Amino acid sequence: MPSIAVNTPSPHKRRLRSNSALIDNPAVNNTPSKSSSPVKSKSARRRVNDSPSTNRANVNNNNNNNNNNNNNKLPVKKLLDSLLDKPIWNPTESGQISAVKEALHASTAQSMVVCREEEQKRIVEFCRQCLVEEMAGSLYICGCPGTGKSLSMENVKGCLDVWAKETGGQLPDVLTINCTSLSSTSEIFNKILEKSQPNKKVNGRSAPLKQLQHLYSQKQQSPDAKMMLVIADELDYLITKDRVVLHDLFMLTTLPFSKVILIGIANAIDLADRFLPKLQSLNCKPTVVSFRSYSLDQIIMILKQRLMALPFVVFQPQALELCARKVAAASGDMRKALGICRGAIEILETELREDTCTSTLTSMVRVDHMAIALSKAYKSPIVDTIQSLPQHQQIVLCSAVKHFRKGKKDTTIGELNKFYIDVCKSTLIPPVGITELSCMCRVLGDQGILKLGQSRDDKLRRVTLQIDEADIIFALQGIRFFRNCLQ
Amino acid sequence: MVERSVDEALLLLRKRLCDLHFIFSVFSDSPDSNYSKLKFIVSSSVTEACNNSLLLLGPRGCGKIAVLDLVLEDLLKEYPDMISVIKLNGLLHCDDNCALKEIARQLCIEHELMFSKVASYDDNSQFMIAMLRECGLAHKTVVFVLDEFDLFAQGKQRLLYSLLDAMQSVSSQAVVIGVSCRLDADQLLEKRVRSRFSHRKLLFLPPQKDDLQRLLKHILLLPTDSNLSRDYVTDFNSRISNIIADKRFIEITDKLTDSDCTVSNFMRFLFSAVSCIDSKSGYMTLENFKSALSTIQRQPKLDCLKDCSILELYIMVCMKRLEVKEQESYNFNSVMKEYKTIHDSFKTSDYYSHNVCLRAFEHLLDRQLVEFADRGHNQCIEYRSVKLLISHSELHQGLKSNRSCPVSYLKTCMI
């Protein structure tokens, strides 16, 4: 759990160009003391051959070495160094590689969450209001996967901690549930009940929901009953056919003496509208905070912030921009961007392993590495697989494409056999029998290229194409026979 | 002396053909191969203590599990106490409950704990998360191998989500390797699960022609330093090299790989070829490979036709003629009429009576060479419409291969 880093900036900390964008923008900084030093950003977990002193020694040595060697470097390198403000990394040193990969891992905790300040402010405000007025409330957080929802919630919890300590206010009980781990949907009420009454024995007589409703409909006996903050992650797992559980959960917050602040997290934007219409009539619809997908600038900023913690430069700025552009255009998913950057580093590693005589000048991750990593991430293996299929299976696909062009998009294996025999005859290849053909269709169906239906008789099974016709034509265009056939 | 060598050589070859590690080690030496890539990814996750996930995709029989086993074996030797492997199969553990139970059981076996059969889903899932955390603290990587990955992606995908979510936290150290034959396996994932799953995919493709040559030499050439007699080995190897270079052999292998080019099919072919070695001569010949091909690419209907009697063949020829004349549906009586016209026009010697022909017709029905085209059972056999179950070319081929079939039948067939 990341705690807020209270750090005085070290006197040697140089003002980096990439840093200036952050510091100059006033909306970004939550508190001035949150900038992280290189050592602090490492995870608390120790690594295998590591001891707390060696890595720090490494980093210090690196800095010292670079300061000492400044005069011995090539003029080009000096220029680059001065442009970039930090030395270029040395990928042959394994400590550096693992440091970079760790910084780019999605699970590495961040002490400062950039680009989500607006949303976090709203959530913290909402919680503070509820706590101050001792009123229950509900909030719904929505957004596509990889937009920082769970990450922001961790930060919000930390902020509330700080606020409670500063103002002497009451810290709420926090219950975080991931709804996928519940074995049945109504178990969430069990968990809320257990948390709200940890000392009391579990009363098996009435259902937990009823108990909770009973509890919150009466004035509390003890005046210092704490508020409870319930964070329900992946809320759509609670959606049942009759939508009762979700309703009851949100209705808990509308009871007169309720102590629950409910924050639900899910992907669908209109969950509240579609599944909780009754709440609107009661005028207690949850507030919606939507986390939009990251844009190009935001992705670049986040990547730079993660890499800023390292004492060396790893990526060329154009490479980062290419990655951010592609990911922002595709999904805006931050995990994907981080994964692609890690993939680019691995490509650089393999390249360096294969030819050992490169200077450190070329050891930054360049645009071509990033381009290869991007194509691996977004390319589907279908074209390669079609090109390596055996000849008869390719003829089957070709005859299917030709036939489906005419109109009907599905046919039976018996019909497909006829077209297959026609295509074979046109090129004098002897066709295989119907049993071999249905075997081949089954193999293609296994791979997800064709879709086969069920039938008693093998010949009557329905066949449709599951991949795009254009993929097949593109894959087979290198072979003249198929090119002519598919014109 | 020679016979003992032959037996030993046969044993050695058969053992090689059943040993997947031996077969796939041929493809593992180049740095570009899937073996090296997979080894690099898993070993870097182990040494750098980070989480990773990847997919192995490719048609069945291309060696995905074999290469994965090779990699894991090597890594277990290199890092003896730092890896534990959990294997799940989508066909066996299709349910989330079942799969979690199996994970808990395997974790218990690995770490020598007592496994409780009555643990609930909740208990098992808490146990798994706790064990992942413990292993993370102890710097032990847990490798999850999910075979038939696309079957885990059906339903609500809770197991996949909980596994991948556990990997998003810093405290666990795990690698999830999914193996599937569906190329679009990652499209089947829900968007939450797909976002947590890294995009790494390794594609396993069937080997190309020159790779197959290398594989052949690797498997069939006997080692010179074994305890077989030196002369026998050199003779054997030179004969094998001659066969491999022969054009007819290349035709045979082309015919085999044109319909199915996976490694497992090729191994089956080689196994039956090796089993056909004549123990008197002790060497492989081209005939071995030809007979192996015919056992693999069998035509059951043709085998059936070889054993048919002449009258049965005659009936099938009549049915074919009726079909060629574009008669939509015909029954036994129309076949008999056709039989009579052939008999009249070609003046063949044998003309059998109605009952004998009916008996032959019933035999054909039993052998499934013809069948009734309608579903009703009310009429008797002679009036129900029938159809041929074999194609005309198959019939033609069957007539040629039938030993007792006179030449005139072929003439009548060829309208």
Short mmCIF file of C-alpha atoms in Angstrom, two decimals, chain A residues 142-450:
data_model
loop_
_atom_site.label_atom_id
_atom_site.label_comp_id
_atom_site.label_asym_id
_atom_site.label_seq_id
_atom_site.Cartn_x
_atom_site.Cartn_y
_atom_site.Cartn_z
CA CYS A 142 -17.10 3.94 -14.70
CA GLY A 143 -14.46 3.63 -17.39
CA CYS A 144 -12.82 1.29 -19.83
CA PRO A 145 -10.27 -1.20 -18.55
CA GLY A 146 -6.82 0.24 -17.94
CA THR A 147 -7.92 3.81 -17.21
CA GLY A 148 -6.66 3.96 -13.66
CA LYS A 149 -9.83 3.42 -11.65
CA SER A 150 -8.52 0.96 -9.06
CA LEU A 151 -5.21 2.79 -8.92
CA SER A 152 -6.97 6.06 -8.15
CA MET A 153 -9.02 4.43 -5.43
CA GLU A 154 -5.83 3.42 -3.64
CA ASN A 155 -4.73 7.02 -3.77
CA VAL A 156 -8.10 8.24 -2.54
CA LYS A 157 -7.86 6.00 0.49
CA GLY A 158 -4.46 7.51 1.23
CA CYS A 159 -5.83 11.04 0.83
CA LEU A 160 -8.66 10.33 3.23
CA ASP A 161 -6.13 9.01 5.74
CA VAL A 162 -4.16 12.22 5.51
CA TRP A 163 -7.27 14.35 5.78
CA ALA A 164 -8.54 12.46 8.80
CA LYS A 165 -5.21 12.88 10.57
CA GLU A 166 -5.00 16.58 9.71
CA THR A 167 -8.49 17.59 10.68
CA GLY A 168 -8.88 15.06 13.46
CA GLY A 169 -11.96 13.78 11.72
CA GLN A 170 -13.19 10.28 11.91
CA LEU A 171 -11.54 7.73 9.70
CA PRO A 172 -14.13 5.40 8.17
CA ASP A 173 -13.89 1.63 8.10
CA VAL A 174 -12.81 0.64 4.64
CA LEU A 175 -14.08 -2.53 3.00
CA THR A 176 -12.72 -3.33 -0.45
CA ILE A 177 -14.46 -6.16 -2.25
CA ASN A 178 -13.75 -7.50 -5.68
CA CYS A 179 -17.11 -8.86 -6.75
CA THR A 180 -15.57 -11.61 -8.86
CA SER A 181 -14.34 -13.32 -5.72
CA LEU A 182 -17.83 -13.73 -4.29
CA SER A 183 -19.21 -17.18 -4.70
CA SER A 184 -22.77 -15.91 -4.74
CA THR A 185 -24.06 -12.42 -5.34
CA SER A 186 -25.78 -11.99 -2.01
CA GLU A 187 -22.57 -12.74 -0.17
CA ILE A 188 -21.67 -9.09 -0.38
CA PHE A 189 -24.18 -8.38 2.35
CA ASN A 190 -22.49 -10.98 4.55
CA LYS A 191 -19.23 -9.17 4.17
CA ILE A 192 -20.72 -5.76 4.89
CA LEU A 193 -22.44 -7.11 7.96
CA GLU A 194 -19.27 -8.76 9.23
CA LYS A 195 -17.30 -5.59 8.82
CA SER A 196 -19.87 -3.38 10.47
CA GLN A 197 -20.28 -5.66 13.46
CA PRO A 198 -17.00 -7.44 13.89
CA ASN A 199 -17.51 -8.36 17.51
CA LYS A 200 -21.03 -9.64 17.34
CA LYS A 201 -21.64 -13.25 16.52
CA VAL A 202 -23.04 -13.92 13.10
CA ASN A 203 -26.76 -14.29 13.49
CA GLY A 204 -27.83 -17.12 11.29
CA ARG A 205 -31.53 -16.62 11.79
CA SER A 206 -32.32 -13.94 9.30
CA ALA A 207 -30.66 -13.12 6.02
CA PRO A 208 -27.78 -10.64 6.23
CA LEU A 209 -29.60 -8.21 3.98
CA LYS A 210 -32.55 -8.08 6.32
CA GLN A 211 -30.25 -7.60 9.27
CA LEU A 212 -28.51 -4.71 7.59
CA GLN A 213 -31.79 -3.11 6.67
CA HIS A 214 -32.99 -3.54 10.21
CA LEU A 215 -29.77 -2.06 11.57
CA TYR A 216 -29.88 0.99 9.41
CA SER A 217 -33.56 1.73 9.91
CA GLN A 218 -33.14 2.38 13.61
CA LYS A 219 -31.22 5.03 15.41
CA GLN A 220 -27.86 3.67 16.48
CA GLN A 221 -27.42 2.86 20.14
CA SER A 222 -23.75 3.80 20.31
CA PRO A 223 -23.14 7.38 19.21
CA ASP A 224 -19.67 6.77 17.89
CA ALA A 225 -20.56 4.20 15.30
CA LYS A 226 -18.16 4.73 12.45
CA MET A 227 -19.06 5.36 8.86
CA MET A 228 -18.17 2.56 6.49
CA LEU A 229 -16.65 3.08 3.10
CA VAL A 230 -17.49 0.16 0.84
CA ILE A 231 -15.58 -0.07 -2.43
CA ALA A 232 -17.11 -2.65 -4.75
CA ASP A 233 -14.83 -3.43 -7.69
CA GLU A 234 -16.19 -5.04 -10.88
CA LEU A 235 -19.73 -4.24 -9.89
CA ASP A 236 -21.31 -5.86 -12.94
CA TYR A 237 -20.68 -9.31 -11.51
CA LEU A 238 -23.51 -8.53 -9.12
CA ILE A 239 -26.01 -8.11 -11.93
CA THR A 240 -28.50 -10.93 -11.74
CA LYS A 241 -31.49 -11.50 -13.97
CA ASP A 242 -33.88 -9.76 -11.63
CA ARG A 243 -31.28 -7.13 -10.65
CA VAL A 244 -32.31 -7.46 -7.06
CA VAL A 245 -28.87 -7.59 -5.44
CA LEU A 246 -27.60 -4.44 -7.08
CA HIS A 247 -30.77 -2.59 -6.18
CA ASP A 248 -30.68 -3.66 -2.58
CA LEU A 249 -27.03 -2.71 -2.31
CA PHE A 250 -27.64 0.83 -3.46
CA MET A 251 -30.86 1.05 -1.48
CA LEU A 252 -28.83 0.43 1.69
CA THR A 253 -27.49 3.91 1.32
CA THR A 254 -30.96 5.42 1.18
CA LEU A 255 -32.11 4.06 4.53
CA PRO A 256 -32.53 6.79 7.15
CA PHE A 257 -29.78 5.78 9.54
CA SER A 258 -27.44 4.21 7.08
CA LYS A 259 -23.70 4.47 7.66
CA VAL A 260 -22.53 3.19 4.31
CA ILE A 261 -20.67 5.20 1.72
CA LEU A 262 -20.82 3.02 -1.36
CA ILE A 263 -18.43 3.39 -4.26
CA GLY A 264 -19.05 1.02 -7.17
CA ILE A 265 -16.57 0.52 -9.99
CA ALA A 266 -17.48 -0.98 -13.35
CA ASN A 267 -16.94 -0.59 -17.06
CA ALA A 268 -20.41 0.28 -18.34
CA ILE A 269 -21.22 3.96 -18.47
CA ASP A 270 -24.94 3.54 -18.14
CA LEU A 271 -25.04 0.92 -15.42
CA ALA A 272 -26.82 3.29 -13.09
CA ASP A 273 -29.47 4.16 -15.66
CA ARG A 274 -30.09 0.71 -16.97
CA PHE A 275 -30.04 -1.32 -13.80
CA LEU A 276 -31.11 1.09 -11.11
CA PRO A 277 -34.14 2.93 -12.44
CA LYS A 278 -35.95 2.78 -9.14
CA LEU A 279 -33.29 4.85 -7.47
CA GLN A 280 -34.00 7.69 -9.81
CA SER A 281 -37.61 7.74 -8.74
CA LEU A 282 -36.47 7.91 -5.14
CA ASN A 283 -34.19 10.75 -6.17
CA CYS A 284 -31.05 9.10 -4.94
CA LYS A 285 -29.27 8.11 -8.08
CA PRO A 286 -25.57 7.64 -7.49
CA THR A 287 -23.18 10.34 -8.61
CA VAL A 288 -21.30 9.21 -11.69
CA VAL A 289 -17.60 9.86 -12.15
CA SER A 290 -16.43 8.68 -15.50
CA PHE A 291 -12.78 7.92 -16.22
CA ARG A 292 -12.23 8.58 -19.88
CA SER A 293 -9.63 6.64 -21.85
CA TYR A 294 -6.22 8.20 -21.86
CA SER A 295 -5.37 10.55 -24.70
CA LEU A 296 -2.03 10.82 -26.46
CA ASP A 297 -0.64 13.52 -24.20
CA GLN A 298 -1.77 11.79 -21.06
CA ILE A 299 -0.11 8.53 -22.04
CA ILE A 300 3.15 10.31 -22.81
CA MET A 301 2.98 12.13 -19.51
CA ILE A 302 2.39 8.96 -17.52
CA LEU A 303 5.19 7.09 -19.27
CA LYS A 304 7.58 9.96 -18.69
CA GLN A 305 6.61 10.18 -15.05
CA ARG A 306 7.42 6.52 -14.55
CA LEU A 307 10.71 6.79 -16.37
CA MET A 308 11.66 10.00 -14.61
CA ALA A 309 12.38 8.06 -11.49
CA LEU A 310 15.27 6.27 -13.20
CA PRO A 311 18.69 7.93 -13.23
CA PHE A 312 19.25 7.19 -16.90
CA VAL A 313 17.48 7.64 -20.20
CA VAL A 314 16.12 4.56 -21.89
CA PHE A 315 13.75 5.58 -24.65
CA GLN A 316 14.11 7.98 -27.49
CA PRO A 317 11.30 10.52 -27.18
CA GLN A 318 10.01 9.70 -30.66
CA ALA A 319 9.64 6.05 -29.69
CA LEU A 320 7.49 6.97 -26.68
CA GLU A 321 5.39 9.22 -28.85
CA LEU A 322 4.82 6.49 -31.43
CA CYS A 323 3.71 4.07 -28.75
CA ALA A 324 1.39 6.63 -27.16
CA ARG A 325 -0.13 7.53 -30.50
CA LYS A 326 -0.92 3.99 -31.44
CA VAL A 327 -2.32 3.01 -28.05
CA ALA A 328 -4.40 6.18 -27.74
CA ALA A 329 -5.88 5.56 -31.16
CA ALA A 330 -6.67 1.94 -30.37
CA SER A 331 -8.01 1.77 -26.84
CA GLY A 332 -6.38 4.26 -24.51
CA ASP A 333 -5.50 1.40 -22.21
CA MET A 334 -2.48 2.22 -20.06
CA ARG A 335 -1.59 -1.40 -19.35
CA LYS A 336 -1.18 -2.01 -23.04
CA ALA A 337 1.15 0.96 -23.42
CA LEU A 338 3.30 -0.25 -20.53
CA GLY A 339 3.38 -3.77 -21.95
CA ILE A 340 4.43 -2.53 -25.38
CA CYS A 341 7.26 -0.45 -23.89
CA ARG A 342 8.51 -3.51 -22.02
CA GLY A 343 8.29 -5.51 -25.25
CA ALA A 344 10.40 -2.90 -27.05
CA ILE A 345 13.08 -3.23 -24.36
CA GLU A 346 13.14 -6.98 -24.88
CA ILE A 347 13.57 -6.52 -28.62
CA LEU A 348 16.51 -4.24 -27.95
CA GLU A 349 17.96 -6.85 -25.59
CA THR A 350 17.78 -9.61 -28.20
CA GLU A 351 19.30 -7.32 -30.80
CA LEU A 352 22.22 -6.47 -28.55
CA ARG A 353 22.76 -10.11 -27.66
CA GLU A 354 23.07 -11.04 -31.29
CA ASP A 355 25.65 -8.48 -32.33
CA THR A 356 27.94 -7.53 -29.52
CA CYS A 357 29.89 -4.70 -31.12
CA THR A 358 27.63 -1.69 -30.75
CA SER A 359 28.48 1.44 -28.90
CA THR A 360 26.28 2.73 -26.16
CA LEU A 361 25.17 5.47 -28.47
CA THR A 362 22.77 3.09 -30.15
CA SER A 363 21.58 1.43 -26.99
CA MET A 364 18.51 3.56 -26.51
CA VAL A 365 15.19 2.09 -27.49
CA ARG A 366 14.52 3.50 -30.93
CA VAL A 367 11.49 3.98 -33.09
CA ASP A 368 12.11 0.79 -35.02
CA HIS A 369 12.14 -1.31 -31.85
CA MET A 370 8.88 0.29 -30.81
CA ALA A 371 7.41 -0.31 -34.26
CA ILE A 372 8.22 -4.03 -34.07
CA ALA A 373 6.75 -4.25 -30.57
CA LEU A 374 3.59 -2.48 -31.74
CA SER A 375 3.14 -4.75 -34.72
CA LYS A 376 3.55 -7.82 -32.52
CA ALA A 377 0.95 -6.51 -30.14
CA TYR A 378 -1.66 -5.60 -32.69
CA LYS A 379 -1.07 -8.10 -35.41
CA SER A 380 -3.16 -11.21 -35.53
CA PRO A 381 -1.40 -14.47 -36.31
CA ILE A 382 -4.01 -15.39 -38.91
CA VAL A 383 -2.10 -14.37 -42.02
CA ASP A 384 0.99 -16.32 -40.99
CA THR A 385 -1.05 -19.38 -40.16
CA ILE A 386 -2.93 -19.37 -43.45
CA GLN A 387 0.34 -19.13 -45.31
CA SER A 388 1.69 -22.16 -43.53
CA LEU A 389 -1.39 -24.34 -43.93
CA PRO A 390 -0.98 -27.46 -46.07
CA GLN A 391 -1.96 -27.10 -49.69
CA HIS A 392 -5.30 -28.87 -49.59
CA GLN A 393 -6.51 -26.83 -46.64
CA GLN A 394 -5.61 -23.67 -48.53
CA ILE A 395 -7.62 -24.91 -51.50
CA VAL A 396 -10.58 -25.55 -49.20
CA LEU A 397 -10.39 -21.96 -47.90
CA CYS A 398 -10.06 -20.63 -51.42
CA SER A 399 -13.11 -22.53 -52.65
CA ALA A 400 -15.09 -21.35 -49.63
CA VAL A 401 -14.21 -17.72 -50.37
CA LYS A 402 -15.14 -18.10 -54.01
CA HIS A 403 -18.45 -19.66 -53.17
CA PHE A 404 -19.40 -17.24 -50.42
CA ARG A 405 -18.82 -14.30 -52.72
CA LYS A 406 -21.90 -15.21 -54.67
CA GLY A 407 -24.32 -14.51 -51.93
CA LYS A 408 -25.07 -17.15 -49.33
CA LYS A 409 -22.63 -16.99 -46.48
CA ASP A 410 -22.88 -20.55 -45.33
CA THR A 411 -23.03 -23.96 -46.88
CA THR A 412 -22.75 -27.64 -46.03
CA ILE A 413 -19.68 -29.83 -46.17
CA GLY A 414 -21.18 -31.77 -49.05
CA GLU A 415 -21.61 -28.61 -51.13
CA LEU A 416 -18.15 -27.43 -50.15
CA ASN A 417 -16.81 -30.74 -51.38
CA LYS A 418 -18.25 -30.04 -54.83
CA PHE A 419 -16.64 -26.61 -55.05
CA TYR A 420 -13.40 -28.03 -53.75
CA ILE A 421 -13.40 -30.70 -56.45
CA ASP A 422 -14.07 -28.03 -59.08
CA VAL A 423 -11.10 -25.95 -57.95
CA CYS A 424 -8.88 -29.02 -57.85
CA LYS A 425 -9.93 -30.01 -61.33
CA SER A 426 -9.03 -26.60 -62.71
CA THR A 427 -5.44 -27.14 -61.65
CA LEU A 428 -5.19 -30.91 -62.11
CA ILE A 429 -4.47 -31.63 -58.45
CA PRO A 430 -6.18 -34.88 -57.46
CA PRO A 431 -8.81 -34.07 -54.83
CA VAL A 432 -8.97 -35.94 -51.55
CA GLY A 433 -12.06 -37.89 -50.54
CA ILE A 434 -14.97 -36.60 -48.53
CA THR A 435 -13.75 -38.10 -45.24
CA GLU A 436 -10.40 -36.37 -45.57
CA LEU A 437 -12.21 -33.18 -46.48
CA SER A 438 -14.41 -33.24 -43.40
CA CYS A 439 -11.29 -33.99 -41.32
CA MET A 440 -9.62 -30.93 -42.76
CA CYS A 441 -12.70 -28.84 -42.11
CA ARG A 442 -12.66 -29.99 -38.51
CA VAL A 443 -9.00 -29.02 -38.14
CA LEU A 444 -9.74 -25.60 -39.61
CA GLY A 445 -12.71 -25.27 -37.28
CA ASP A 446 -10.47 -26.07 -34.30
CA GLN A 447 -8.22 -23.22 -35.21
CA GLY A 448 -11.07 -20.77 -35.44
CA ILE A 449 -10.85 -20.22 -39.20
CA LEU A 450 -14.11 -21.98 -40.10
#
